[in-house]
Short mmCIF file of C-alpha atoms (C1' of nucleotides) in Angstrom, two decimals:
data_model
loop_
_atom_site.label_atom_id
_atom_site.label_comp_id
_atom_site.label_asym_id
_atom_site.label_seq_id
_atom_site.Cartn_x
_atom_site.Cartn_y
_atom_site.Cartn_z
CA UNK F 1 89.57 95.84 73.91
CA UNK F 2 92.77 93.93 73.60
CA UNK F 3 95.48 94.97 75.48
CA UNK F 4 99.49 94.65 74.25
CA UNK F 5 102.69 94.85 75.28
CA UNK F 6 104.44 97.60 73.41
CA UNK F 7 108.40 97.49 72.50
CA UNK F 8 109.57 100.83 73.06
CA UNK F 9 112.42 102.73 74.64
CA UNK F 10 116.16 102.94 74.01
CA UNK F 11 118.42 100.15 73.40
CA UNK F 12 120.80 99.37 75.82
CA UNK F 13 124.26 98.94 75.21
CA UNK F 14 126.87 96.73 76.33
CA UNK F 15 128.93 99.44 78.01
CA UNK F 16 126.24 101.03 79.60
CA UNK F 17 124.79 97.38 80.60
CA UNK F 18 128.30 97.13 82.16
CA UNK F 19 127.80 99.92 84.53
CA UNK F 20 124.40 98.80 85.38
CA UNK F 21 126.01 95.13 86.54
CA UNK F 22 128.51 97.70 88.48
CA UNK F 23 125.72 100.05 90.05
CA UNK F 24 123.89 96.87 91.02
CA UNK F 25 126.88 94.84 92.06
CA UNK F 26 128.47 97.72 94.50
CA UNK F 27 124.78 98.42 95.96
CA UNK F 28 124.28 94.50 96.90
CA UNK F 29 128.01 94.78 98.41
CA UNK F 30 127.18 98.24 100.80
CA UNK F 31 123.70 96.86 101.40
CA UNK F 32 124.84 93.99 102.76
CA UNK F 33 123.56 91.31 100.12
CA UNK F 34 124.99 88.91 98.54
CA UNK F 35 126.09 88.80 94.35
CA UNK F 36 123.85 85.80 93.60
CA UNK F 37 124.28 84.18 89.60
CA UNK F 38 119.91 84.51 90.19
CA UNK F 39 120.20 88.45 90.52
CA UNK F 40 122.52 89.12 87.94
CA UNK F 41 120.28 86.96 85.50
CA UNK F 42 117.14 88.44 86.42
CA UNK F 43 118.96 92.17 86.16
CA UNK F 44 119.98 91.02 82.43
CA UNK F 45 116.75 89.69 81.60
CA UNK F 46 115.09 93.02 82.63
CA UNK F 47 117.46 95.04 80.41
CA UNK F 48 117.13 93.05 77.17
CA UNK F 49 113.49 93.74 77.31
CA UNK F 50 112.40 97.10 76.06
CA UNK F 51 108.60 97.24 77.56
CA UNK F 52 106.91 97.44 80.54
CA UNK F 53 106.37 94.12 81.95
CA UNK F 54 104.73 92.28 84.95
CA UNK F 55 106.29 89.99 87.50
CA UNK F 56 104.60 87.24 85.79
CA UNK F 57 105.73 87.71 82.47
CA UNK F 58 109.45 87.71 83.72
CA UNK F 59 109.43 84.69 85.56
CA UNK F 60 107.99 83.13 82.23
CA UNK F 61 110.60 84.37 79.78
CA UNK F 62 113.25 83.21 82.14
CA UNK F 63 111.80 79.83 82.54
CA UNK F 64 111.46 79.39 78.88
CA UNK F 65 115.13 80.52 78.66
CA UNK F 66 115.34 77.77 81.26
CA UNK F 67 117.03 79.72 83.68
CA UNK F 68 116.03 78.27 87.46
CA UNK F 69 114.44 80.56 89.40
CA UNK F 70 111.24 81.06 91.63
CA UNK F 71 108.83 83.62 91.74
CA UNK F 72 110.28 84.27 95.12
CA UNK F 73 113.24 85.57 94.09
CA UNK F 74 111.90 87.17 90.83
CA UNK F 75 110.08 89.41 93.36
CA UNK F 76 112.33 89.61 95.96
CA UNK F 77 114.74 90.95 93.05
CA UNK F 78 112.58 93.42 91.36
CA UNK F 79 112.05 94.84 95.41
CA UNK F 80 115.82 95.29 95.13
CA UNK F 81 116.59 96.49 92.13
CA UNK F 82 113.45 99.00 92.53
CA UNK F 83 115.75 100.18 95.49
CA UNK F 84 118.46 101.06 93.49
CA UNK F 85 116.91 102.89 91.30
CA UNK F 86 117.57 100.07 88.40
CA UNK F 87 114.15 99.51 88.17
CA UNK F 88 110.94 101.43 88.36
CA UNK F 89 107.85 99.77 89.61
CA UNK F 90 104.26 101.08 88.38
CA UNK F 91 100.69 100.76 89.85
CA UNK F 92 98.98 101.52 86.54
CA UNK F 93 95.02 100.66 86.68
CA UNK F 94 95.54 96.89 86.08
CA UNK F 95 95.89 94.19 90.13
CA UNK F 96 99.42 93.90 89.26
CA UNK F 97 102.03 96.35 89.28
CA UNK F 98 104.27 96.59 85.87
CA UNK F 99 108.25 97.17 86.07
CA UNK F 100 110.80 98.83 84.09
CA UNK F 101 114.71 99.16 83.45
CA UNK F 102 115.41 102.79 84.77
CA UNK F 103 119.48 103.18 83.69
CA UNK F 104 120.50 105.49 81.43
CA UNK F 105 117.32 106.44 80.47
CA UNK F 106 115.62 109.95 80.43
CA UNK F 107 113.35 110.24 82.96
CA UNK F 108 109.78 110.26 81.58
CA UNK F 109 105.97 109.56 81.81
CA UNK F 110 103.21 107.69 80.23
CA UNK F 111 100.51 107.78 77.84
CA UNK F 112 97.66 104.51 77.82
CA UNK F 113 95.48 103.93 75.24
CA UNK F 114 92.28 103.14 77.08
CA UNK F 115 91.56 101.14 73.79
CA UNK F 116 94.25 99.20 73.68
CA UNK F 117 95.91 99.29 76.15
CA UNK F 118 99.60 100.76 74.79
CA UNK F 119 101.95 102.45 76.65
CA UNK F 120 103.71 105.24 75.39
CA UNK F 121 106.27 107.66 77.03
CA UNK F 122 107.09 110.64 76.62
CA UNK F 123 109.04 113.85 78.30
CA UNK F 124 107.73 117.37 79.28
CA UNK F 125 110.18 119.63 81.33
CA UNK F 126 107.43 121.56 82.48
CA UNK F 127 106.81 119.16 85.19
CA UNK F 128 109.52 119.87 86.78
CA UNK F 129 108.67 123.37 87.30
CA UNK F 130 105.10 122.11 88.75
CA UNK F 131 107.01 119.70 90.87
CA UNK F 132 109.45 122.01 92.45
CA UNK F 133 106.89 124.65 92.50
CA UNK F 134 103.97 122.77 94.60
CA UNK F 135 106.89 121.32 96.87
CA UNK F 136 107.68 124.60 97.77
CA UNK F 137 103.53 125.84 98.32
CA UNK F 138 103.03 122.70 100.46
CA UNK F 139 106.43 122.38 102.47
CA UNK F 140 107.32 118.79 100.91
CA UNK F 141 110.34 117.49 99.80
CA UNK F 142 109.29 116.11 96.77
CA UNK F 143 111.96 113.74 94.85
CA UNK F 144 109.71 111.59 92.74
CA UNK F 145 106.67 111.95 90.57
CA UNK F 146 104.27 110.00 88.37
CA UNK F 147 102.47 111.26 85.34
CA UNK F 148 99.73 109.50 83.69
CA UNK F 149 97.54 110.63 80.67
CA UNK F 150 95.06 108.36 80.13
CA UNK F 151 92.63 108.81 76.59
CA UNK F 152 92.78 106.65 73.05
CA UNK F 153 95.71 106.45 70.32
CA UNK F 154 95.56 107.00 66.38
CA UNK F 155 94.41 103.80 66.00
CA UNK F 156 91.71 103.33 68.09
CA UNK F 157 89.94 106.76 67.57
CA UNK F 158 87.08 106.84 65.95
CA UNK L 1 105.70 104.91 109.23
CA UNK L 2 102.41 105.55 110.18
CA UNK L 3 100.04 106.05 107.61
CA UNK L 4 97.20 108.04 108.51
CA UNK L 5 94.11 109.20 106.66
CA UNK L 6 93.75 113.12 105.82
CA UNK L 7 90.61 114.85 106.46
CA UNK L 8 91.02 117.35 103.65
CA UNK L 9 88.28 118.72 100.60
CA UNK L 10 85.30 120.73 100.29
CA UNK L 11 82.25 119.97 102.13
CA UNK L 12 79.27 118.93 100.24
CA UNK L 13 75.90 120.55 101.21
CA UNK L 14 72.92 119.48 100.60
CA UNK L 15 71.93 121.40 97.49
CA UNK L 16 75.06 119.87 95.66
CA UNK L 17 74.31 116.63 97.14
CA UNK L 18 70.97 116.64 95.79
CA UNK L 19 72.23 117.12 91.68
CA UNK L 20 74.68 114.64 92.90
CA UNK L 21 71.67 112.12 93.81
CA UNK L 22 70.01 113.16 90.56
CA UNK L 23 72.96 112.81 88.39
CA UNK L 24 73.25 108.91 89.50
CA UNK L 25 69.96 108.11 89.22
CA UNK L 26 69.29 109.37 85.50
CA UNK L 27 72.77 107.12 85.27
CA UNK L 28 71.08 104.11 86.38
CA UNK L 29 68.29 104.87 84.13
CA UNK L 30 70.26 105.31 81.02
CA UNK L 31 72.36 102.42 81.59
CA UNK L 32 69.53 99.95 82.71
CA UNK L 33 70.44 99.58 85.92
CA UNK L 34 68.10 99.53 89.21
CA UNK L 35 67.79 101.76 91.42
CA UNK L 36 68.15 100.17 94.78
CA UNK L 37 68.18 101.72 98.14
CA UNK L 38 71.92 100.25 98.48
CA UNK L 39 73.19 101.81 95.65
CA UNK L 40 72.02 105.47 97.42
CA UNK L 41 72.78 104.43 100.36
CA UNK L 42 76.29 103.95 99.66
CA UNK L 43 76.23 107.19 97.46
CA UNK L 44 75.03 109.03 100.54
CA UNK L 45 78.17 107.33 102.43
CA UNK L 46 81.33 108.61 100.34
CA UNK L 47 79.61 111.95 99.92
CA UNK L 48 79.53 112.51 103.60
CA UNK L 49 83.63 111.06 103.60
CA UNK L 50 86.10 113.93 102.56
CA UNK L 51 88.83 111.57 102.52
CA UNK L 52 90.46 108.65 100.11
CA UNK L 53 89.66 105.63 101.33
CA UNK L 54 89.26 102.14 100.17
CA UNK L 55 86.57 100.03 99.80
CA UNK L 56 86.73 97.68 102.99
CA UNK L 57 86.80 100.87 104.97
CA UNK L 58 83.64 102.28 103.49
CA UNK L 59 81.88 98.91 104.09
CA UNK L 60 82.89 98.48 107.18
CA UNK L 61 82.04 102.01 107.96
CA UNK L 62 78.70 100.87 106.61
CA UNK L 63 78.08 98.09 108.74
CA UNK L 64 78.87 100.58 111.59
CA UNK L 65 75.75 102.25 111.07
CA UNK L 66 73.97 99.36 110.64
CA UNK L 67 73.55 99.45 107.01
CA UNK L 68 72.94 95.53 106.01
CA UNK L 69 75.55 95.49 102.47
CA UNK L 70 77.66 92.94 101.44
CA UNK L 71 81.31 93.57 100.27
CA UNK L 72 80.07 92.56 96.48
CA UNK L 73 77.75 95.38 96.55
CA UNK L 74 80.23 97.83 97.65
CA UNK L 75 82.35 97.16 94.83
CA UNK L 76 79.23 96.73 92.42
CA UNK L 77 78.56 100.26 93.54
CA UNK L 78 82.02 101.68 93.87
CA UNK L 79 82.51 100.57 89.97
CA UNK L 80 79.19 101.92 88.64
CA UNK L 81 79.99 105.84 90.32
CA UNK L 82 83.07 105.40 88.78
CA UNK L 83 82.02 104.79 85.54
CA UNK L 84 79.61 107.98 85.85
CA UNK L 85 82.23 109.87 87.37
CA UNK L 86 80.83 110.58 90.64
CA UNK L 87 83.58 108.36 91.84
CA UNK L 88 87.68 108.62 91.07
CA UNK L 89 88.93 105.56 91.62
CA UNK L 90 93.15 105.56 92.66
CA UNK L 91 95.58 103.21 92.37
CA UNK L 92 98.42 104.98 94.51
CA UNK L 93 101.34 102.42 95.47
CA UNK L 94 99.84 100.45 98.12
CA UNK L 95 97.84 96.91 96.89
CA UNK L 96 94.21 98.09 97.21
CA UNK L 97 92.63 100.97 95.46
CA UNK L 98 91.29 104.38 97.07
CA UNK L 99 88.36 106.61 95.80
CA UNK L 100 87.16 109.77 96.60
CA UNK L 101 83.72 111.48 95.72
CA UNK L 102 84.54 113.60 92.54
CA UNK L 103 81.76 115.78 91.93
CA UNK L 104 81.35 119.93 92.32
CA UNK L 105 85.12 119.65 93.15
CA UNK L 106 87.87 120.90 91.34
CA UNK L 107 89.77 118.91 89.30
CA UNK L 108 93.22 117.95 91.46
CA UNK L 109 95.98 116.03 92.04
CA UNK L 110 97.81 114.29 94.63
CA UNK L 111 101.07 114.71 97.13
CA UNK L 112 101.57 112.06 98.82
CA UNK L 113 103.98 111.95 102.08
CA UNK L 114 106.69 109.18 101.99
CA UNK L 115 106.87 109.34 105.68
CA UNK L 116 103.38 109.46 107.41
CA UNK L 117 101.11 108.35 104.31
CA UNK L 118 99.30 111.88 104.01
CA UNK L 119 98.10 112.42 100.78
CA UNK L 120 97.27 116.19 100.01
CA UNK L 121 95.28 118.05 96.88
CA UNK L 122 96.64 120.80 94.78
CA UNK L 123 96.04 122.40 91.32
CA UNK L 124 97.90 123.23 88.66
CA UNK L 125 96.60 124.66 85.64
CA UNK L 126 99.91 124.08 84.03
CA UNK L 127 98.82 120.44 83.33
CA UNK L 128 96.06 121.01 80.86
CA UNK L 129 98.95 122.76 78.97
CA UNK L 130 100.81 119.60 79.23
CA UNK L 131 98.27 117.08 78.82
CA UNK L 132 97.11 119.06 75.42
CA UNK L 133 100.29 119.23 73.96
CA UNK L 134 101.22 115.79 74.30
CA UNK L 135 98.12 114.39 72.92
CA UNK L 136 98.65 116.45 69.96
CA UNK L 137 102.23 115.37 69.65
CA UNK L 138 101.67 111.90 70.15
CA UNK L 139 98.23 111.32 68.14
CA UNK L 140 96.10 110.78 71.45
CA UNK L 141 92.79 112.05 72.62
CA UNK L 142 93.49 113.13 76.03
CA UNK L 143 90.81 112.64 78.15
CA UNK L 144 92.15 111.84 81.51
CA UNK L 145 95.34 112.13 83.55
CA UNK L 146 96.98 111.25 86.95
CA UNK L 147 99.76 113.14 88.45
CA UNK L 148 100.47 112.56 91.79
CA UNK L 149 103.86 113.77 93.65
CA UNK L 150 106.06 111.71 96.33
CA UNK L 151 108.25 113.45 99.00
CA UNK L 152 108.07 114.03 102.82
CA UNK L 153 105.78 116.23 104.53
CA UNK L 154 106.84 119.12 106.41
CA UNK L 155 106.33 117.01 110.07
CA UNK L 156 108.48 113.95 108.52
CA UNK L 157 111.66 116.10 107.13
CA UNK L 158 114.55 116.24 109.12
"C1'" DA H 1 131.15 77.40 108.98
"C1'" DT H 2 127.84 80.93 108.91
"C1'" DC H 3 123.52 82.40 107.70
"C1'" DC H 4 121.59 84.67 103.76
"C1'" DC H 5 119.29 83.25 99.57
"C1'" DT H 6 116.83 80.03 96.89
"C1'" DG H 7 112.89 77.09 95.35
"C1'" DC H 8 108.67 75.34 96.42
"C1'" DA H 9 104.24 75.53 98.02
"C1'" DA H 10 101.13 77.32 101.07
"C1'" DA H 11 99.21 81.48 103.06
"C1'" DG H 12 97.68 86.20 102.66
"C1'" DG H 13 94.86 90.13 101.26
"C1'" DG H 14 92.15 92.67 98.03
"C1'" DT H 15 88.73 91.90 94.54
"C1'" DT H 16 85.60 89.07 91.78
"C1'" DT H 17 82.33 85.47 91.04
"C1'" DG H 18 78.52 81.88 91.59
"C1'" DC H 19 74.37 80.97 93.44
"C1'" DA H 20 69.82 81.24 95.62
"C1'" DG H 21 66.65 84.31 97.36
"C1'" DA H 22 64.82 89.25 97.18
"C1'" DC H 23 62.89 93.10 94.96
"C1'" DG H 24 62.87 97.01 91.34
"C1'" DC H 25 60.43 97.61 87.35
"C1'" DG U 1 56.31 87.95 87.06
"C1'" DC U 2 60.74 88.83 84.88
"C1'" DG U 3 65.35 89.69 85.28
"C1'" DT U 4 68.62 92.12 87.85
"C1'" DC U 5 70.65 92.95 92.51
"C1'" DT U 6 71.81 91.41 96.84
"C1'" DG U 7 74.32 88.81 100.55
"C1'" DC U 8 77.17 85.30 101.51
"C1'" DA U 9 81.05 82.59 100.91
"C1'" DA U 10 84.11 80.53 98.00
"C1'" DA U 11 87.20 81.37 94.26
"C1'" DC U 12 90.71 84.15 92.14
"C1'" DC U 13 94.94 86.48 91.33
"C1'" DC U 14 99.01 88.72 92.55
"C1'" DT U 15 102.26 88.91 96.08
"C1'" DT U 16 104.39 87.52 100.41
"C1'" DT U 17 105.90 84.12 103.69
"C1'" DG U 18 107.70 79.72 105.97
"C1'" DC U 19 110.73 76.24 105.68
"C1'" DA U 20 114.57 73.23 104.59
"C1'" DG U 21 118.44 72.72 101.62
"C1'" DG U 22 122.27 75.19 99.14
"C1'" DG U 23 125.74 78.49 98.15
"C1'" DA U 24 128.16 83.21 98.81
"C1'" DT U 25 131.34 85.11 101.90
#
DNA sequence: ATCCCTGCAAAGGGTTTGCAGACGC
DNA sequence: GCGTCTGCAAACCCTTTGCAGGGAT
């Protein structure tokens, strides 16, 4: 079983990356946090990649960019930007969780290959109608959810 | 935020827990493995929980009672019922994983309280609909999902 | 000038592993 | 008796933390 990174997703354009930088730049500023040259690379770094990547693997690519920065403030970073809903942090099955750019994009849910380990999204309104639905059965306010279907792709059938 | 553990789920009596006992051990013999008063021991342990709970607090719930295991068996153990599916093994947000007995019940998923940490069950039939369809759609055999929900709790709104 | 943020490295916490003795089979 | 399982403790891996210097405000 050999597990991959898959490139998926929209792309992100340069006007919409623009209003991320603003979304992120006015949240630091009411939050009380400074606009560090560190957070604004790591935020661009996130949305040129398309996949679903660990904190690992973005402190790499940045270092072999040769930006300067720590795994301290890769994480410290992601925690932010996970606040702001610019980011979307995942505890798949794997120790470490796995991270996403969250702007402009439909919201959506996943679909591993237990083979291989791809990722794949996709969208199903009828979730929101189970959402809103149990909320109201159970007495929660429910704002978030997380779908997983777990099973084997095309390729690694059979 | 205090999280707290739910009592919550069916009981198990002892007719169920004796197919449950019968299903592991024709497991063990299948795969090769022994059957060793630990192993049923522990068994005996999460089927008398009707929680989700992780594995330090089963083993030291273990010790407790003076059962002499070791951590490594624990997790030996935890890993084999989940591979026979006597066992679902979680990986909610925090860092460690939960489980929870999974035979005779039905099939569920979570809610999980922002707030307090309760996690609650419910059903929805709706899913098989939407687990199906995708799988078709996207070329996968379906075989598994996770849905859990996030929100707060009737006792931690307002 | 303040004091938050950074980099570095060490600590932390859950899980896994290595090893010698124990015990199913 | 063979080969796996166990207990114990150390190792492991991801993540968080402590600290001293640096930079945003």
């Amino acid at each position: 079983m050999q597990h991959q990174p898959v490139e998926q997703g929209q792309l992100v354009d340069q006007d919409n990356f623009q209003k991320v930088k603003e979304e992120f730049s006015s949240f630091l500023e009411t939050h009380g946090h400074r606009k560090t040259p560190e957070r604004f690379a790591i935020l661009e770094e996130i949305y040129s990649r398309q996949d679903h990547f660990d904190a690992d693997a973005l402190f790499m690519d940045m270092k072999s960019k040769n930006f300067r920065v720590s795994r301290a403030t890769v994480y410290n970073t992601l925690e932010i930007l996970t606040n702001c809903n610019l980011v979307i942090k995942h505890q798949f099955d794997s120790n470490n969780a796995l991270y996403e750019r969250a702007y402009g994009f439909k919201q959506h849910d996943h679909l591993i290959c237990k083979g291989c380990g791809k990722i794949v999204e996709f969208c199903d309104p009828r979730i929101h109608g189970i959402t809103s639905m149990v909320g109201e059965l159970m007495k929660f306010k429910i704002d978030d959810h997380k779908l997983t279907l777990y099973g084997l792709c095309g390729d690694c059938q059979d």
